[in-house]
Amino acid sequence: MKKLLPEKFTVISSLFTLICLIAFFSCASNFAVPVPGEKGIVVSNIYNEYYNIAVSYEELKNYKKAIEYYNIAMQDKSLRETARYKMARCYALNKDWENAAELFSEILKKDKDNSSIKISLAYVYAMSGEIEKSCEIYEKLFEENPSDAAIGKNYLNVLVAKEDWEKAEIVFADFKQKFPDDSSIETFEKKLESAKTSEEEIPAEETEESFRPESFELPAENSSEAYGKSEGENAAESSAEKK
């Protein structure tokens, strides 16, 4: 008999719970005397289950299905902001840069000082070929976080993609001084040296739009730090723990 993977079992378990909740809600509506607050609790639990299903699909790397269920979970006000953040991540992981940029931008408007969201948006812009926008964000991020080597490396990557060699030299000198033991120093030295010595013209097809910066990764998810755990996420976790 074929064994179910733990992630797939979680999806099935959440779906079963969701069906039971919907059935219970349907039966409860037939009672002559409704219990105060019961409807709101049942509806909230249903959306928590949608959220849990979305999380399970995300863990399975089925980002399209995860987005579908996060979108439903967003109808619950207590889950809305966390689900929106999760949706943005799933769009990015699914390489849907346009929708990812739109959602991260919406989140950033409400949380303007959140570095994790800024990094995520800069990453999306870089990967979609919008190098200028990415560069602007990384420049400010590196000024605000001078001790963060990862931000410095990504900033250098977009400067290289932009072919702003003069600025790249200045940033690299600063980076090298701050992080002398960083493993990427040799790589950047070769890139900058190559730019100095090479007089070959870049082929027309290798435009800024088609260039993809190397060594970029979407920032690791940390909901409590990246976008703050909402009451809804805590409720979803509590619901999962009770199972």
mmCIF file of N, CA, C and O in Angstrom, residues 9 30 38 70 91 140 145 152 181 215:
data_model
loop_
_atom_site.group_PDB
_atom_site.id
_atom_site.type_symbol
_atom_site.label_atom_id
_atom_site.label_comp_id
_atom_site.label_asym_id
_atom_site.label_seq_id
_atom_site.Cartn_x
_atom_site.Cartn_y
_atom_site.Cartn_z
ATOM 1 N N PHE A 9 -0.788 14.258 3.719
ATOM 2 C CA PHE A 9 -1.730 13.847 4.755
ATOM 3 C C PHE A 9 -2.330 15.072 5.434
ATOM 4 O O PHE A 9 -3.516 15.109 5.747
ATOM 5 N N ASN A 30 -30.162 24.947 11.327
ATOM 6 C CA ASN A 30 -31.530 24.449 11.391
ATOM 7 C C ASN A 30 -32.105 24.477 12.807
ATOM 8 O O ASN A 30 -33.279 24.190 13.010
ATOM 9 N N GLU A 38 -22.136 31.607 17.944
ATOM 10 C CA GLU A 38 -21.745 30.333 17.355
ATOM 11 C C GLU A 38 -21.421 30.467 15.865
ATOM 12 O O GLU A 38 -20.426 29.920 15.385
ATOM 13 N N TYR A 70 -5.108 30.773 0.031
ATOM 14 C CA TYR A 70 -4.790 31.998 0.776
ATOM 15 C C TYR A 70 -5.772 33.112 0.392
ATOM 16 O O TYR A 70 -6.179 33.910 1.229
ATOM 17 N N TYR A 91 3.511 33.895 -4.988
ATOM 18 C CA TYR A 91 3.624 34.440 -6.345
ATOM 19 C C TYR A 91 5.101 34.534 -6.752
ATOM 20 O O TYR A 91 5.468 34.184 -7.875
ATOM 21 N N LYS A 140 19.073 52.118 -0.606
ATOM 22 C CA LYS A 140 18.556 52.614 0.672
ATOM 23 C C LYS A 140 18.706 51.554 1.768
ATOM 24 O O LYS A 140 19.037 51.876 2.918
ATOM 25 N N ASN A 145 21.158 49.380 6.592
ATOM 26 C CA ASN A 145 21.654 48.131 7.196
ATOM 27 C C ASN A 145 23.092 47.858 6.741
ATOM 28 O O ASN A 145 23.354 46.873 6.044
ATOM 29 N N GLY A 152 24.262 43.797 1.017
ATOM 30 C CA GLY A 152 25.385 44.349 0.263
ATOM 31 C C GLY A 152 25.671 43.566 -1.009
ATOM 32 O O GLY A 152 25.901 44.152 -2.075
ATOM 33 N N ASP A 181 36.218 38.634 4.906
ATOM 34 C CA ASP A 181 36.253 37.178 4.780
ATOM 35 C C ASP A 181 35.086 36.606 3.981
ATOM 36 O O ASP A 181 34.921 35.386 3.899
ATOM 37 N N SER A 215 22.922 34.678 -7.953
ATOM 38 C CA SER A 215 22.933 34.443 -6.506
ATOM 39 C C SER A 215 21.833 35.162 -5.735
ATOM 40 O O SER A 215 22.015 35.529 -4.580
#
